[in-house]
């Protein structure tokens, strides 16, 4: 396949992957205080693992794009908080809170957003370049 | 006969440069896509291509220029910017991307002007 927009394959894959990352961050933040999930345990923080995958480039050579290798559970221990009134408290009055750190999630979110923007900049640039090439011969 | 018009070294060189620019855009897009992939090594068009093109242009050898083929390879000069060994620096990539865009403008203008000159020589008017 001939690409009019060069580089657009890797960029599209990256936008998709960053979007997944933002979704997972949103899920973590939403569940930052969930002490009782469907399995009865506190919510376990999730994280996206990226890997590069090879795709066919313009001149037939292989070029790495980005893809989500998987969504893994963070194995960090739960934080124990003293809250005897909580229905999920154990006999000592301690409640296991999810291992989600809001500050970490916010920083992660900003970094995902910036990566998303950088990829959009590539699309814009490729588009401008394609338009220039299409106007060859016009004076 | 018409082939002779399109076999001039400067026209061929501009065409090859455009090929290299498109390929370079591919490499930069891939680098930015893999900004946070652990262990990813930044790609670029091999520097040999530019050297070969320059040499062929200096010799005015059309056949040698036409035979050149730009390739993408891992950039050996890039240093790791993160502990996982990833060598992509976003600022640098954006800079390279803008440089590439400017080079694209220049080469397309060059080809357009080339066509314009040919048309003027054939028809005798500038329109």
PDB file of C-alpha atoms in Angstrom:
ATOM      1  CA  UNK A   1       0.000   0.000   0.000  1.00  0.00           C
ATOM      2  CA  UNK A   2       1.264   3.448  -0.841  1.00  0.00           C
ATOM      3  CA  UNK A   3       0.966   6.001   1.923  1.00  0.00           C
ATOM      4  CA  UNK A   4       0.332   9.558   0.886  1.00  0.00           C
ATOM      5  CA  UNK A   5       0.878  10.576   4.480  1.00  0.00           C
ATOM      6  CA  UNK A   6       4.244   9.178   5.456  1.00  0.00           C
ATOM      7  CA  UNK A   7       4.584   7.917   8.982  1.00  0.00           C
ATOM      8  CA  UNK A   8       0.861   7.883   9.564  1.00  0.00           C
ATOM      9  CA  UNK A   9       0.738   4.169  10.392  1.00  0.00           C
ATOM     10  CA  UNK A  10       2.998   4.386  13.418  1.00  0.00           C
ATOM     11  CA  UNK A  11       1.276   7.590  14.511  1.00  0.00           C
ATOM     12  CA  UNK A  12      -2.209   6.071  14.309  1.00  0.00           C
ATOM     13  CA  UNK A  13      -1.079   3.073  16.344  1.00  0.00           C
ATOM     14  CA  UNK A  14       0.529   5.362  18.917  1.00  0.00           C
ATOM     15  CA  UNK A  15      -2.591   7.541  19.261  1.00  0.00           C
ATOM     16  CA  UNK A  16      -4.586   4.377  19.857  1.00  0.00           C
ATOM     17  CA  UNK A  17      -2.136   3.100  22.478  1.00  0.00           C
ATOM     18  CA  UNK A  18      -1.977   6.444  24.310  1.00  0.00           C
ATOM     19  CA  UNK A  19      -5.759   6.523  24.365  1.00  0.00           C
ATOM     20  CA  UNK A  20      -5.802   3.086  26.046  1.00  0.00           C
ATOM     21  CA  UNK A  21      -3.292   4.408  28.566  1.00  0.00           C
ATOM     22  CA  UNK A  22      -5.545   7.398  29.339  1.00  0.00           C
ATOM     23  CA  UNK A  23      -8.528   5.038  29.746  1.00  0.00           C
ATOM     24  CA  UNK A  24      -6.609   2.932  32.259  1.00  0.00           C
ATOM     25  CA  UNK A  25      -5.491   6.036  34.178  1.00  0.00           C
ATOM     26  CA  UNK A  26      -9.122   7.196  34.309  1.00  0.00           C
ATOM     27  CA  UNK A  27     -10.110   3.797  35.690  1.00  0.00           C
ATOM     28  CA  UNK A  28      -7.396   3.991  38.358  1.00  0.00           C
ATOM     29  CA  UNK A  29      -8.458   7.465  39.455  1.00  0.00           C
ATOM     30  CA  UNK A  30     -12.131   6.476  39.491  1.00  0.00           C
ATOM     31  CA  UNK A  31     -11.341   3.509  41.715  1.00  0.00           C
ATOM     32  CA  UNK A  32      -8.852   5.235  44.007  1.00  0.00           C
ATOM     33  CA  UNK A  33     -11.152   4.594  46.984  1.00  0.00           C
ATOM     34  CA  UNK A  34     -12.777   1.311  45.985  1.00  0.00           C
ATOM     35  CA  UNK A  35     -12.180  -0.981  48.952  1.00  0.00           C
ATOM     36  CA  UNK A  36     -14.560  -3.659  47.769  1.00  0.00           C
ATOM     37  CA  UNK A  37     -14.411  -4.791  44.132  1.00  0.00           C
ATOM     38  CA  UNK A  38     -16.455  -7.531  42.417  1.00  0.00           C
ATOM     39  CA  UNK A  39     -14.025 -10.130  43.850  1.00  0.00           C
ATOM     40  CA  UNK A  40     -14.428  -8.708  47.360  1.00  0.00           C
ATOM     41  CA  UNK A  41     -10.868  -7.356  47.369  1.00  0.00           C
ATOM     42  CA  UNK A  42      -9.725  -3.713  47.137  1.00  0.00           C
ATOM     43  CA  UNK A  43      -9.115  -2.335  43.652  1.00  0.00           C
ATOM     44  CA  UNK A  44      -5.666  -3.111  42.291  1.00  0.00           C
ATOM     45  CA  UNK A  45      -3.979  -0.395  40.236  1.00  0.00           C
ATOM     46  CA  UNK A  46      -3.627  -1.248  36.546  1.00  0.00           C
ATOM     47  CA  UNK A  47      -0.947  -0.150  34.147  1.00  0.00           C
ATOM     48  CA  UNK A  48      -0.430  -0.308  30.422  1.00  0.00           C
ATOM     49  CA  UNK A  49       2.686  -1.980  29.052  1.00  0.00           C
ATOM     50  CA  UNK A  50       3.887  -0.675  25.684  1.00  0.00           C
ATOM     51  CA  UNK A  51       5.919  -2.537  23.099  1.00  0.00           C
ATOM     52  CA  UNK A  52       6.956  -1.752  19.551  1.00  0.00           C
ATOM     53  CA  UNK A  53       5.719  -3.872  16.674  1.00  0.00           C
ATOM     54  CA  UNK A  54       7.054  -3.930  13.143  1.00  0.00           C
ATOM     55  CA  UNK A  55       4.968  -2.701  10.239  1.00  0.00           C
ATOM     56  CA  UNK A  56       5.644  -2.332   6.539  1.00  0.00           C
ATOM     57  CA  UNK A  57       7.046   1.101   5.636  1.00  0.00           C
ATOM     58  CA  UNK A  58       7.034   3.053   2.355  1.00  0.00           C
ATOM     59  CA  UNK A  59      10.042   1.464   0.681  1.00  0.00           C
ATOM     60  CA  UNK A  60       9.121  -2.049   1.794  1.00  0.00           C
ATOM     61  CA  UNK A  61      11.353  -2.032   4.862  1.00  0.00           C
ATOM     62  CA  UNK A  62      10.008  -2.684   8.350  1.00  0.00           C
ATOM     63  CA  UNK A  63       9.332   0.202  10.695  1.00  0.00           C
ATOM     64  CA  UNK A  64       8.404  -0.105  14.363  1.00  0.00           C
ATOM     65  CA  UNK A  65       5.008   1.153  15.500  1.00  0.00           C
ATOM     66  CA  UNK A  66       3.610   1.186  19.011  1.00  0.00           C
ATOM     67  CA  UNK A  67       1.173  -1.272  20.498  1.00  0.00           C
ATOM     68  CA  UNK A  68      -0.199  -2.182  23.899  1.00  0.00           C
ATOM     69  CA  UNK A  69       1.465  -5.398  25.061  1.00  0.00           C
ATOM     70  CA  UNK A  70      -1.016  -5.796  27.890  1.00  0.00           C
ATOM     71  CA  UNK A  71      -2.701  -4.227  30.857  1.00  0.00           C
ATOM     72  CA  UNK A  72      -0.980  -5.485  33.989  1.00  0.00           C
ATOM     73  CA  UNK A  73      -1.975  -5.271  37.623  1.00  0.00           C
ATOM     74  CA  UNK A  74       0.335  -3.347  39.929  1.00  0.00           C
ATOM     75  CA  UNK A  75       1.524  -5.744  42.640  1.00  0.00           C
ATOM     76  CA  UNK A  76       2.379  -2.984  45.129  1.00  0.00           C
ATOM     77  CA  UNK A  77       0.890  -3.814  48.579  1.00  0.00           C
ATOM     78  CA  UNK A  78      -2.383  -2.162  49.600  1.00  0.00           C
ATOM     79  CA  UNK A  79      -2.203   0.740  51.975  1.00  0.00           C
ATOM     80  CA  UNK A  80      -3.665  -0.077  55.413  1.00  0.00           C
ATOM     81  CA  UNK A  81      -5.710   2.743  56.915  1.00  0.00           C
ATOM     82  CA  UNK A  82      -7.251   2.802  60.399  1.00  0.00           C
ATOM     83  CA  UNK A  83     -11.002   3.240  59.882  1.00  0.00           C
ATOM     84  CA  UNK A  84     -12.968   1.052  62.340  1.00  0.00           C
ATOM     85  CA  UNK A  85     -16.363   2.257  61.073  1.00  0.00           C
ATOM     86  CA  UNK A  86     -15.760   1.031  57.539  1.00  0.00           C
ATOM     87  CA  UNK A  87     -17.707  -2.163  56.643  1.00  0.00           C
ATOM     88  CA  UNK A  88     -14.545  -3.527  55.012  1.00  0.00           C
ATOM     89  CA  UNK A  89     -12.423  -3.041  58.157  1.00  0.00           C
ATOM     90  CA  UNK A  90     -10.767  -6.124  59.654  1.00  0.00           C
ATOM     91  CA  UNK A  91     -10.856  -7.059  63.328  1.00  0.00           C
ATOM     92  CA  UNK A  92      -8.158  -4.459  64.154  1.00  0.00           C
ATOM     93  CA  UNK A  93     -10.182  -1.711  62.452  1.00  0.00           C
ATOM     94  CA  UNK A  94      -7.732  -1.526  59.526  1.00  0.00           C
ATOM     95  CA  UNK A  95      -9.020  -1.105  55.953  1.00  0.00           C
ATOM     96  CA  UNK A  96      -6.970  -2.091  52.886  1.00  0.00           C
ATOM     97  CA  UNK A  97      -7.103   0.841  50.459  1.00  0.00           C
ATOM     98  CA  UNK A  98      -6.318   0.464  46.743  1.00  0.00           C
ATOM     99  CA  UNK A  99      -2.635   0.866  45.794  1.00  0.00           C
ATOM    100  CA  UNK A 100      -3.508   3.898  43.656  1.00  0.00           C
ATOM    101  CA  UNK A 101      -1.527   7.076  44.195  1.00  0.00           C
ATOM    102  CA  UNK A 102      -3.535   9.999  42.794  1.00  0.00           C
ATOM    103  CA  UNK A 103      -0.446  12.198  42.320  1.00  0.00           C
ATOM    104  CA  UNK A 104       1.287   9.480  40.357  1.00  0.00           C
ATOM    105  CA  UNK A 105      -1.804   9.026  38.188  1.00  0.00           C
ATOM    106  CA  UNK A 106      -2.056  12.746  37.484  1.00  0.00           C
ATOM    107  CA  UNK A 107       1.608  12.932  36.454  1.00  0.00           C
ATOM    108  CA  UNK A 108       1.100   9.869  34.266  1.00  0.00           C
ATOM    109  CA  UNK A 109      -1.977  11.446  32.719  1.00  0.00           C
ATOM    110  CA  UNK A 110      -0.072  14.601  31.767  1.00  0.00           C
ATOM    111  CA  UNK A 111       2.702  12.545  30.216  1.00  0.00           C
ATOM    112  CA  UNK A 112       0.164  10.502  28.206  1.00  0.00           C
ATOM    113  CA  UNK A 113      -1.508  13.713  27.082  1.00  0.00           C
ATOM    114  CA  UNK A 114       1.801  15.203  25.922  1.00  0.00           C
ATOM    115  CA  UNK A 115       2.670  12.036  24.021  1.00  0.00           C
ATOM    116  CA  UNK A 116      -0.759  12.205  22.366  1.00  0.00           C
ATOM    117  CA  UNK A 117      -0.174  15.837  21.370  1.00  0.00           C
ATOM    118  CA  UNK A 118       3.284  15.054  19.978  1.00  0.00           C
ATOM    119  CA  UNK A 119       1.760  12.378  17.755  1.00  0.00           C
ATOM    120  CA  UNK A 120      -0.930  14.785  16.584  1.00  0.00           C
ATOM    121  CA  UNK A 121       1.829  17.235  15.656  1.00  0.00           C
ATOM    122  CA  UNK A 122       3.328  14.531  13.439  1.00  0.00           C
ATOM    123  CA  UNK A 123      -0.029  14.068  11.657  1.00  0.00           C
ATOM    124  CA  UNK A 124      -0.285  17.814  11.054  1.00  0.00           C
ATOM    125  CA  UNK A 125       3.252  17.977   9.740  1.00  0.00           C
ATOM    126  CA  UNK A 126       2.836  14.936   7.463  1.00  0.00           C
ATOM    127  CA  UNK A 127      -0.347  16.439   6.076  1.00  0.00           C
ATOM    128  CA  UNK A 128       1.334  19.754   5.272  1.00  0.00           C
ATOM    129  CA  UNK A 129       4.165  17.891   3.583  1.00  0.00           C
ATOM    130  CA  UNK A 130       1.773  15.759   1.521  1.00  0.00           C
ATOM    131  CA  UNK A 131      -0.067  18.885   0.353  1.00  0.00           C
ATOM    132  CA  UNK A 132       3.212  20.425  -0.756  1.00  0.00           C
ATOM    133  CA  UNK A 133       4.146  17.326  -2.714  1.00  0.00           C
ATOM    134  CA  UNK A 134       0.709  17.236  -4.334  1.00  0.00           C
ATOM    135  CA  UNK A 135       1.172  20.806  -5.520  1.00  0.00           C
ATOM    136  CA  UNK A 136       4.378  20.037  -7.443  1.00  0.00           C
ATOM    137  CA  UNK A 137       4.184  21.665 -10.862  1.00  0.00           C
ATOM    138  CA  UNK A 138       1.727  24.344  -9.802  1.00  0.00           C
ATOM    139  CA  UNK A 139       3.282  27.738  -9.935  1.00  0.00           C
TER     140      UNK A 139
ATOM    141  CA  UNK B   1      13.489  11.867 -26.147  1.00  0.00           C
ATOM    142  CA  UNK B   2      11.373  13.178 -23.310  1.00  0.00           C
ATOM    143  CA  UNK B   3      13.435  10.990 -20.947  1.00  0.00           C
ATOM    144  CA  UNK B   4      16.401  13.289 -21.416  1.00  0.00           C
ATOM    145  CA  UNK B   5      14.418  16.097 -19.778  1.00  0.00           C
ATOM    146  CA  UNK B   6      13.918  14.026 -16.653  1.00  0.00           C
ATOM    147  CA  UNK B   7      17.404  12.583 -16.457  1.00  0.00           C
ATOM    148  CA  UNK B   8      19.186  15.756 -15.475  1.00  0.00           C
ATOM    149  CA  UNK B   9      21.240  15.268 -12.317  1.00  0.00           C
ATOM    150  CA  UNK B  10      19.618  18.106 -10.351  1.00  0.00           C
ATOM    151  CA  UNK B  11      16.085  16.895 -11.085  1.00  0.00           C
ATOM    152  CA  UNK B  12      16.970  13.315 -10.182  1.00  0.00           C
ATOM    153  CA  UNK B  13      18.740  14.475  -7.023  1.00  0.00           C
ATOM    154  CA  UNK B  14      15.681  16.472  -5.909  1.00  0.00           C
ATOM    155  CA  UNK B  15      13.504  13.419  -6.534  1.00  0.00           C
ATOM    156  CA  UNK B  16      15.809  11.176  -4.490  1.00  0.00           C
ATOM    157  CA  UNK B  17      15.870  13.756  -1.710  1.00  0.00           C
ATOM    158  CA  UNK B  18      12.068  13.717  -1.632  1.00  0.00           C
ATOM    159  CA  UNK B  19      12.182   9.921  -1.271  1.00  0.00           C
ATOM    160  CA  UNK B  20      14.616  10.299   1.614  1.00  0.00           C
ATOM    161  CA  UNK B  21      12.435  12.997   3.213  1.00  0.00           C
ATOM    162  CA  UNK B  22       9.329  10.772   3.078  1.00  0.00           C
ATOM    163  CA  UNK B  23      11.325   7.932   4.591  1.00  0.00           C
ATOM    164  CA  UNK B  24      12.733  10.231   7.257  1.00  0.00           C
ATOM    165  CA  UNK B  25       9.192  11.337   8.156  1.00  0.00           C
ATOM    166  CA  UNK B  26       8.374   7.641   8.631  1.00  0.00           C
ATOM    167  CA  UNK B  27      11.350   7.249  10.951  1.00  0.00           C
ATOM    168  CA  UNK B  28      10.493  10.369  12.984  1.00  0.00           C
ATOM    169  CA  UNK B  29       6.831   9.320  13.270  1.00  0.00           C
ATOM    170  CA  UNK B  30       7.993   5.956  14.547  1.00  0.00           C
ATOM    171  CA  UNK B  31      10.390   7.588  17.033  1.00  0.00           C
ATOM    172  CA  UNK B  32       7.671   9.856  18.434  1.00  0.00           C
ATOM    173  CA  UNK B  33       5.219   6.944  18.565  1.00  0.00           C
ATOM    174  CA  UNK B  34       7.739   4.983  20.626  1.00  0.00           C
ATOM    175  CA  UNK B  35       8.567   7.876  22.939  1.00  0.00           C
ATOM    176  CA  UNK B  36       7.981   5.733  26.005  1.00  0.00           C
ATOM    177  CA  UNK B  37       8.610   2.213  24.749  1.00  0.00           C
ATOM    178  CA  UNK B  38      11.278   0.666  26.984  1.00  0.00           C
ATOM    179  CA  UNK B  39      14.543  -0.007  25.161  1.00  0.00           C
ATOM    180  CA  UNK B  40      13.459   1.547  21.854  1.00  0.00           C
ATOM    181  CA  UNK B  41      16.344   2.895  19.741  1.00  0.00           C
ATOM    182  CA  UNK B  42      15.733   5.948  17.561  1.00  0.00           C
ATOM    183  CA  UNK B  43      15.732   5.464  13.780  1.00  0.00           C
ATOM    184  CA  UNK B  44      16.920   7.760  11.018  1.00  0.00           C
ATOM    185  CA  UNK B  45      17.877   7.702   7.364  1.00  0.00           C
ATOM    186  CA  UNK B  46      21.459   6.448   7.157  1.00  0.00           C
ATOM    187  CA  UNK B  47      24.002   9.304   6.815  1.00  0.00           C
ATOM    188  CA  UNK B  48      25.711   7.373   3.989  1.00  0.00           C
ATOM    189  CA  UNK B  49      22.823   8.286   1.688  1.00  0.00           C
ATOM    190  CA  UNK B  50      23.535  12.017   1.926  1.00  0.00           C
ATOM    191  CA  UNK B  51      27.253  11.482   1.409  1.00  0.00           C
ATOM    192  CA  UNK B  52      26.647   9.275  -1.643  1.00  0.00           C
ATOM    193  CA  UNK B  53      24.137  11.725  -3.104  1.00  0.00           C
ATOM    194  CA  UNK B  54      26.536  14.612  -2.638  1.00  0.00           C
ATOM    195  CA  UNK B  55      29.334  12.687  -4.313  1.00  0.00           C
ATOM    196  CA  UNK B  56      27.113  11.628  -7.236  1.00  0.00           C
ATOM    197  CA  UNK B  57      25.873  15.217  -7.677  1.00  0.00           C
ATOM    198  CA  UNK B  58      29.430  16.559  -7.685  1.00  0.00           C
ATOM    199  CA  UNK B  59      30.298  14.042 -10.432  1.00  0.00           C
ATOM    200  CA  UNK B  60      27.079  14.885 -12.310  1.00  0.00           C
ATOM    201  CA  UNK B  61      26.458  11.159 -12.680  1.00  0.00           C
ATOM    202  CA  UNK B  62      22.722  10.676 -13.417  1.00  0.00           C
ATOM    203  CA  UNK B  63      22.886   6.888 -13.338  1.00  0.00           C
ATOM    204  CA  UNK B  64      24.573   6.825  -9.957  1.00  0.00           C
ATOM    205  CA  UNK B  65      21.949   9.218  -8.529  1.00  0.00           C
ATOM    206  CA  UNK B  66      19.088   7.132  -9.932  1.00  0.00           C
ATOM    207  CA  UNK B  67      20.580   4.004  -8.381  1.00  0.00           C
ATOM    208  CA  UNK B  68      20.733   5.418  -4.851  1.00  0.00           C
ATOM    209  CA  UNK B  69      18.347   3.999  -2.303  1.00  0.00           C
ATOM    210  CA  UNK B  70      17.828   5.702   1.084  1.00  0.00           C
ATOM    211  CA  UNK B  71      17.569   3.306   4.015  1.00  0.00           C
ATOM    212  CA  UNK B  72      16.377   3.592   7.600  1.00  0.00           C
ATOM    213  CA  UNK B  73      18.602   2.297  10.375  1.00  0.00           C
ATOM    214  CA  UNK B  74      19.113   2.694  14.106  1.00  0.00           C
ATOM    215  CA  UNK B  75      20.899   5.977  14.815  1.00  0.00           C
ATOM    216  CA  UNK B  76      24.246   4.931  16.357  1.00  0.00           C
ATOM    217  CA  UNK B  77      24.960   8.431  17.724  1.00  0.00           C
ATOM    218  CA  UNK B  78      21.805   8.703  19.847  1.00  0.00           C
ATOM    219  CA  UNK B  79      22.397   8.370  23.559  1.00  0.00           C
ATOM    220  CA  UNK B  80      19.920   6.933  26.052  1.00  0.00           C
ATOM    221  CA  UNK B  81      17.748   9.619  27.629  1.00  0.00           C
ATOM    222  CA  UNK B  82      15.927   7.344  30.057  1.00  0.00           C
ATOM    223  CA  UNK B  83      17.128   4.520  32.313  1.00  0.00           C
ATOM    224  CA  UNK B  84      15.295   1.879  30.246  1.00  0.00           C
ATOM    225  CA  UNK B  85      17.632   2.541  27.296  1.00  0.00           C
ATOM    226  CA  UNK B  86      15.164   4.470  25.136  1.00  0.00           C
ATOM    227  CA  UNK B  87      17.074   6.943  22.941  1.00  0.00           C
ATOM    228  CA  UNK B  88      14.178   9.176  21.790  1.00  0.00           C
ATOM    229  CA  UNK B  89      14.387  12.807  22.883  1.00  0.00           C
ATOM    230  CA  UNK B  90      11.055  14.501  22.085  1.00  0.00           C
ATOM    231  CA  UNK B  91      12.505  18.022  21.637  1.00  0.00           C
ATOM    232  CA  UNK B  92      15.093  16.702  19.250  1.00  0.00           C
ATOM    233  CA  UNK B  93      12.505  14.742  17.261  1.00  0.00           C
ATOM    234  CA  UNK B  94      10.224  17.766  16.906  1.00  0.00           C
ATOM    235  CA  UNK B  95      13.184  19.816  15.748  1.00  0.00           C
ATOM    236  CA  UNK B  96      14.143  17.158  13.207  1.00  0.00           C
ATOM    237  CA  UNK B  97      10.521  16.961  12.075  1.00  0.00           C
ATOM    238  CA  UNK B  98      10.421  20.706  11.371  1.00  0.00           C
ATOM    239  CA  UNK B  99      13.761  20.508   9.592  1.00  0.00           C
ATOM    240  CA  UNK B 100      12.377  17.698   7.469  1.00  0.00           C
ATOM    241  CA  UNK B 101       9.288  19.742   6.661  1.00  0.00           C
ATOM    242  CA  UNK B 102      11.453  22.667   5.556  1.00  0.00           C
ATOM    243  CA  UNK B 103      13.575  20.372   3.390  1.00  0.00           C
ATOM    244  CA  UNK B 104      10.344  19.074   1.847  1.00  0.00           C
ATOM    245  CA  UNK B 105       9.272  22.641   0.975  1.00  0.00           C
ATOM    246  CA  UNK B 106      12.625  23.311  -0.589  1.00  0.00           C
ATOM    247  CA  UNK B 107      12.722  20.160  -2.726  1.00  0.00           C
ATOM    248  CA  UNK B 108       9.122  20.544  -3.961  1.00  0.00           C
ATOM    249  CA  UNK B 109       9.860  24.174  -4.882  1.00  0.00           C
ATOM    250  CA  UNK B 110      13.010  23.064  -6.650  1.00  0.00           C
ATOM    251  CA  UNK B 111      11.120  20.539  -8.765  1.00  0.00           C
ATOM    252  CA  UNK B 112       8.324  23.012  -9.488  1.00  0.00           C
ATOM    253  CA  UNK B 113      10.849  25.621 -10.634  1.00  0.00           C
ATOM    254  CA  UNK B 114      12.547  22.976 -12.761  1.00  0.00           C
ATOM    255  CA  UNK B 115       9.231  22.207 -14.483  1.00  0.00           C
ATOM    256  CA  UNK B 116       8.532  25.893 -14.913  1.00  0.00           C
ATOM    257  CA  UNK B 117      11.878  26.479 -16.602  1.00  0.00           C
ATOM    258  CA  UNK B 118      11.336  23.519 -18.917  1.00  0.00           C
ATOM    259  CA  UNK B 119       7.868  24.723 -19.827  1.00  0.00           C
ATOM    260  CA  UNK B 120       9.228  28.187 -20.516  1.00  0.00           C
ATOM    261  CA  UNK B 121      11.965  26.739 -22.738  1.00  0.00           C
ATOM    262  CA  UNK B 122       9.441  24.632 -24.674  1.00  0.00           C
ATOM    263  CA  UNK B 123       6.614  27.131 -25.093  1.00  0.00           C
ATOM    264  CA  UNK B 124       8.557  30.368 -24.998  1.00  0.00           C
ATOM    265  CA  UNK B 125       6.191  32.042 -22.593  1.00  0.00           C
ATOM    266  CA  UNK B 126       6.246  32.186 -18.853  1.00  0.00           C
ATOM    267  CA  UNK B 127       2.556  31.414 -18.252  1.00  0.00           C
TER     268      UNK B 127
END
